[in-house]
mmCIF file of C-alpha atoms in Angstrom:
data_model
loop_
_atom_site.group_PDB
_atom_site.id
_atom_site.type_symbol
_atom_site.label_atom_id
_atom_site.label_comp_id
_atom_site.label_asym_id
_atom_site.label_seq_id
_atom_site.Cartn_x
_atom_site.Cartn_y
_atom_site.Cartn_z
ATOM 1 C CA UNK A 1 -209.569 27.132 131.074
ATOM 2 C CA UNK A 2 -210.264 26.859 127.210
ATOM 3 C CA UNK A 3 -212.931 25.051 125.607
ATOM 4 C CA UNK A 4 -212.812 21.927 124.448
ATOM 5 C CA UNK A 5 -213.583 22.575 120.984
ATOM 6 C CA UNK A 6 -212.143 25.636 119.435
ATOM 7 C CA UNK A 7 -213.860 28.969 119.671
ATOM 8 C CA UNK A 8 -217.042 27.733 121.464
ATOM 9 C CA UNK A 9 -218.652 26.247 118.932
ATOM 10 C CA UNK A 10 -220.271 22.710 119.564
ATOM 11 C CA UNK A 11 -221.237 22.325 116.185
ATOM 12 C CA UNK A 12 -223.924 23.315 113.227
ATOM 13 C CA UNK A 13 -224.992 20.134 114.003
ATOM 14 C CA UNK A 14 -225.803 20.355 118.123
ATOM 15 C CA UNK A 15 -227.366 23.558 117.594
ATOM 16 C CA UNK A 16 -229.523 22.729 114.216
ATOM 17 C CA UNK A 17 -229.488 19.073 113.303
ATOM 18 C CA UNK A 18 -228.198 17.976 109.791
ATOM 19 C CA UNK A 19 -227.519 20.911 108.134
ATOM 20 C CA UNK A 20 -224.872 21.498 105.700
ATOM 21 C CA UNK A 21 -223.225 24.743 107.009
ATOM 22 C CA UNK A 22 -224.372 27.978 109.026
ATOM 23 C CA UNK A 23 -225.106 29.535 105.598
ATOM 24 C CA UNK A 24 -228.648 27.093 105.756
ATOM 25 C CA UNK A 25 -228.912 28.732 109.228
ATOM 26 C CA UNK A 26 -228.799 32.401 108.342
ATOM 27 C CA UNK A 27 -230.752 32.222 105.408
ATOM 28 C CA UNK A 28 -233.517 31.333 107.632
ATOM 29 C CA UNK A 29 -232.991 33.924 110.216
ATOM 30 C CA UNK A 30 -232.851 36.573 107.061
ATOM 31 C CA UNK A 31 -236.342 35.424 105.842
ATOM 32 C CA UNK A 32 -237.584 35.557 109.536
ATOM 33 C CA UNK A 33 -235.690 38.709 109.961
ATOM 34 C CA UNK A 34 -238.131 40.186 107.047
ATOM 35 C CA UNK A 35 -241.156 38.411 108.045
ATOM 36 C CA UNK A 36 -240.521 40.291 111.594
ATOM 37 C CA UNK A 37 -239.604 43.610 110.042
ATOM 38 C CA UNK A 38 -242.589 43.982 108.193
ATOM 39 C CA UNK A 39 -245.216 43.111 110.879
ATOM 40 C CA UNK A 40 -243.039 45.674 113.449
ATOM 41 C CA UNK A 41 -243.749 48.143 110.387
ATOM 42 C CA UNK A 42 -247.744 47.372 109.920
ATOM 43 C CA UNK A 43 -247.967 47.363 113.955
ATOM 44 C CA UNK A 44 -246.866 50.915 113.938
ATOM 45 C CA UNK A 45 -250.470 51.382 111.556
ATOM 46 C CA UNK A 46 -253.700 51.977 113.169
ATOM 47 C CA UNK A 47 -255.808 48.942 113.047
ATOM 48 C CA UNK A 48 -258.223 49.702 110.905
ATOM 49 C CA UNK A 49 -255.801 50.868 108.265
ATOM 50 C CA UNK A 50 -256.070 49.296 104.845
ATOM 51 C CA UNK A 51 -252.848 48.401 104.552
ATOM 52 C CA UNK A 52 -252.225 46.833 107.573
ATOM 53 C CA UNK A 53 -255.773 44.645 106.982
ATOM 54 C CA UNK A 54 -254.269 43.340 103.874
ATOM 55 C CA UNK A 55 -250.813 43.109 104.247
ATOM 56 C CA UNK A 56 -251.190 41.545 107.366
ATOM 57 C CA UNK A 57 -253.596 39.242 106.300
ATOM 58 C CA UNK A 58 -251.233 38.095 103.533
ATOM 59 C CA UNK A 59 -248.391 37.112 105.549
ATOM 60 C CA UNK A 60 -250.735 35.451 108.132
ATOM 61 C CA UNK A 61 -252.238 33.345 105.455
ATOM 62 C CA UNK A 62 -248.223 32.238 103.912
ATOM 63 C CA UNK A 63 -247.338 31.841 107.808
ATOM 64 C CA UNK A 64 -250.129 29.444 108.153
ATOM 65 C CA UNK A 65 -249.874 27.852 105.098
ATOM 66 C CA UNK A 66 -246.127 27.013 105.161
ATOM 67 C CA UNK A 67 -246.809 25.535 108.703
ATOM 68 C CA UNK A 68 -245.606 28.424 111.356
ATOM 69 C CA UNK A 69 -247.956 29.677 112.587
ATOM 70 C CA UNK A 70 -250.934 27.861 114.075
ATOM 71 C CA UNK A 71 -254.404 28.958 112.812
ATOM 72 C CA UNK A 72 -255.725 30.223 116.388
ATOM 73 C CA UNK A 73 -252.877 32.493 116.526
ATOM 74 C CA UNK A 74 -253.510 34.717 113.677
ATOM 75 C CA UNK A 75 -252.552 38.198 114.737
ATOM 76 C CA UNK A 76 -249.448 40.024 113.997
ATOM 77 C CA UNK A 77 -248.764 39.681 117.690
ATOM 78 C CA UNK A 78 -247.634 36.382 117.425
ATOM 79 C CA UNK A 79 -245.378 36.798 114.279
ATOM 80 C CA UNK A 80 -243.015 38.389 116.347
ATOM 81 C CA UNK A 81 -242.715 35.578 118.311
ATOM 82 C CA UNK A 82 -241.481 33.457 115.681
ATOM 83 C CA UNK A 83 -238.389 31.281 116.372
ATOM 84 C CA UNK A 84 -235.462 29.995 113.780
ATOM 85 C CA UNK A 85 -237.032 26.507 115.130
ATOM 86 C CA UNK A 86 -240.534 27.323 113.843
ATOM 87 C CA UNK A 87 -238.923 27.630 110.597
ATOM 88 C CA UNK A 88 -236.313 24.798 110.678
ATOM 89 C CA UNK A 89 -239.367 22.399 111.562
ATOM 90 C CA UNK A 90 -240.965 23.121 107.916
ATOM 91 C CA UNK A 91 -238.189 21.891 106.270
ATOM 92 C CA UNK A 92 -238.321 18.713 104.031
ATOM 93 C CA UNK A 93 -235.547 16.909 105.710
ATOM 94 C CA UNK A 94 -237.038 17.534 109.024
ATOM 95 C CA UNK A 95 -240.192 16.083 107.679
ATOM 96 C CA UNK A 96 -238.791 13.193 106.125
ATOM 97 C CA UNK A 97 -236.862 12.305 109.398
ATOM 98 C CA UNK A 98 -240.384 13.273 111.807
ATOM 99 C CA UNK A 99 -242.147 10.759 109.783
ATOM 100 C CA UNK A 100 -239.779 7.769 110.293
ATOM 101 C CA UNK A 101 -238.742 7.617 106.156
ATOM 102 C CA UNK A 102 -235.050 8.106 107.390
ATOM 103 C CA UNK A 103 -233.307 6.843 110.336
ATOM 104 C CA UNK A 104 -231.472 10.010 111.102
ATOM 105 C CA UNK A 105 -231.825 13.940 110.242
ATOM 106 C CA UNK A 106 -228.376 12.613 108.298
ATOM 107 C CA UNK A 107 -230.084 9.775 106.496
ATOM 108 C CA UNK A 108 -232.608 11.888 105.526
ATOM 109 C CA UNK A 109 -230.912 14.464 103.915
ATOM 110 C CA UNK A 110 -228.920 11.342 101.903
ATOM 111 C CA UNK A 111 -232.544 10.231 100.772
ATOM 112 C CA UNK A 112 -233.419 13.584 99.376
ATOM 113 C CA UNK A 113 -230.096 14.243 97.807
ATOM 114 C CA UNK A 114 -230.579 11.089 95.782
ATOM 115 C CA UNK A 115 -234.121 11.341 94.575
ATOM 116 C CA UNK A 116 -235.982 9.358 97.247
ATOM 117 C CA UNK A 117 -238.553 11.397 98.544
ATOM 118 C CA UNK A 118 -241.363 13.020 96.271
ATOM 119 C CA UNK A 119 -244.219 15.293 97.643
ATOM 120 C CA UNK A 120 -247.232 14.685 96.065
ATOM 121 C CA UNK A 121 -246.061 13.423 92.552
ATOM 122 C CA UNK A 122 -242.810 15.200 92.325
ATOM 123 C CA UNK A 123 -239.501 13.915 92.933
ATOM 124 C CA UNK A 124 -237.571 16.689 95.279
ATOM 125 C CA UNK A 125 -234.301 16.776 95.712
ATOM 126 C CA UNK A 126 -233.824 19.883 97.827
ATOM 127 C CA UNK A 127 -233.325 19.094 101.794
ATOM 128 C CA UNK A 128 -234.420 23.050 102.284
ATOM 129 C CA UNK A 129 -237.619 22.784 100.831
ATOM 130 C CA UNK A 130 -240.451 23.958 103.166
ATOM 131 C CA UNK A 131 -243.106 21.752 103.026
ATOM 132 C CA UNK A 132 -246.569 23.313 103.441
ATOM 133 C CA UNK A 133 -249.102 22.152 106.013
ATOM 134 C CA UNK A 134 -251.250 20.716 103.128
ATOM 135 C CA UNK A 135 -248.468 18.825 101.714
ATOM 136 C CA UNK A 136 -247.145 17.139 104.704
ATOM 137 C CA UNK A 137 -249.385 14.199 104.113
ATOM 138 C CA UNK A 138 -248.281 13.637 100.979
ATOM 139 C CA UNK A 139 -243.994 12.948 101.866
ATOM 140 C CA UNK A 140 -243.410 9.438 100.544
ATOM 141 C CA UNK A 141 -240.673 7.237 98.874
ATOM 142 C CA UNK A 142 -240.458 8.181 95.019
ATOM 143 C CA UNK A 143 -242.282 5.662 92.568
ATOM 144 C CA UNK A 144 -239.167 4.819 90.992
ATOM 145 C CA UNK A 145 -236.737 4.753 93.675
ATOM 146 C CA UNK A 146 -234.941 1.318 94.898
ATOM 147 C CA UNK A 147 -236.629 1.871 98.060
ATOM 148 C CA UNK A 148 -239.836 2.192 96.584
ATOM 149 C CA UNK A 149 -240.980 -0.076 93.886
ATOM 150 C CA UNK A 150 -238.648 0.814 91.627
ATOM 151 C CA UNK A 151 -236.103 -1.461 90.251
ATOM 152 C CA UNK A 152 -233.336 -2.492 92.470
ATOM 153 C CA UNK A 153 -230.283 -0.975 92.784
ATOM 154 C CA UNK A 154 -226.935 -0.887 90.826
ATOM 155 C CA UNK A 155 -225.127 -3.080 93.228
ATOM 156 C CA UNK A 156 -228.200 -5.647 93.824
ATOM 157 C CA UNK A 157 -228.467 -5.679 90.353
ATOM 158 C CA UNK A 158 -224.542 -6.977 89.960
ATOM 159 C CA UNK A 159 -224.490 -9.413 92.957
ATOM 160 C CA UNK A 160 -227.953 -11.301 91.298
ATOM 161 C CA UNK A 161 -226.141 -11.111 87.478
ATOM 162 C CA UNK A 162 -222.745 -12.598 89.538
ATOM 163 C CA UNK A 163 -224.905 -15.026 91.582
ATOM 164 C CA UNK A 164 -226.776 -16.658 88.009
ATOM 165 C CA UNK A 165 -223.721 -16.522 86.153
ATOM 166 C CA UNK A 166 -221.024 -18.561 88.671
ATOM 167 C CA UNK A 167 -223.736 -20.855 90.772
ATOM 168 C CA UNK A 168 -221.048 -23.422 91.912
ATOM 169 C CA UNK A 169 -217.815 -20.740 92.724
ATOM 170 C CA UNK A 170 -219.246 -20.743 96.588
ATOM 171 C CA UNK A 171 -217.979 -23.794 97.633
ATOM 172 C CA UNK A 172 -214.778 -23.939 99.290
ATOM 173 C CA UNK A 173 -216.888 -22.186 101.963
ATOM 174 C CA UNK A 174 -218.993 -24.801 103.249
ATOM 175 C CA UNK A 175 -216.386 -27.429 104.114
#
């Protein structure tokens, strides 16, 4: 019996929602694949080593700053634990789509493509950005985008110039 789809694979998309290609995918599992390596490598240190103090401490700190890990699970322990999820969550366009901005993980990625979304004051157009736990609150719809208050878009903008210009060309409608 053979699969349905060709070599097994459902889809970057059934896996992972709305990413481009694997590529997004492993370059996510390489950063965790460090992350792990070097707290396997300061676990090997006795506690009270220096290095392992402030090493450790470091990447618990980014880990809870970027969103990963939660604050009552600050030991090196835990970053082993770490999934590709954990990661995936941080993302911008996973944000964007959490927060109801975007009607699909799709849609979202559209808005951030085309200058939609800022965080904090600046416009980002990169659907891989993590977005730190402090930042979170502050996902919204740029100042200048159509969505926002900015001015209307191209094609709004050309039906209200057609609709002034030709008021009475409607009419053969209505009868």
């Amino acid at each position: 019996i053979l699969p349905s789809i060709p070599h097994g694979s459902s889809g970057i998309n059934a896996e992972y929602g709305g990413l481009r290609n694997k590529r997004e995918v492993w370059r996510v599992k390489y950063t965790l694949a460090k992350i792990r390596k070097a707290a396997r490598e300061l676990l090997t240190l006795e506690d009270k080593d220096p290095r392992r103090l402030f090493e450790g401490n470091a990447i618990l700190r980014r880990l809870v700053r970027i969103g990963v890990l939660d604050e009552s699970r600050m030991k090196l322990d835990y970053v082993l634990g770490l999934k590709t999820e954990d990661f995936l969550e941080r993302r911008l366009q996973t944000q964007v789509f959490k927060l109801g901005l975007a009607k699909s993980i799709h849609h979202a990625r559209v808005l951030i493509r085309q200058k939609h979304i800022r965080v904090r004051k600046q416009v980002v157009n990169i659907p891989s950005f993590i977005v730190r736990l402090d930042a979170q609150k502050h996902i919204d719809i740029a100042i200048n985008s159509a969505y926002g208050s900015g001015r209307e878009g191209r094609v709004k903008r050309k039906r209200m110039k057609a609709g002034a210009g030709g008021a009475g060309d409607n009419d053969e409608d209505e009868d």
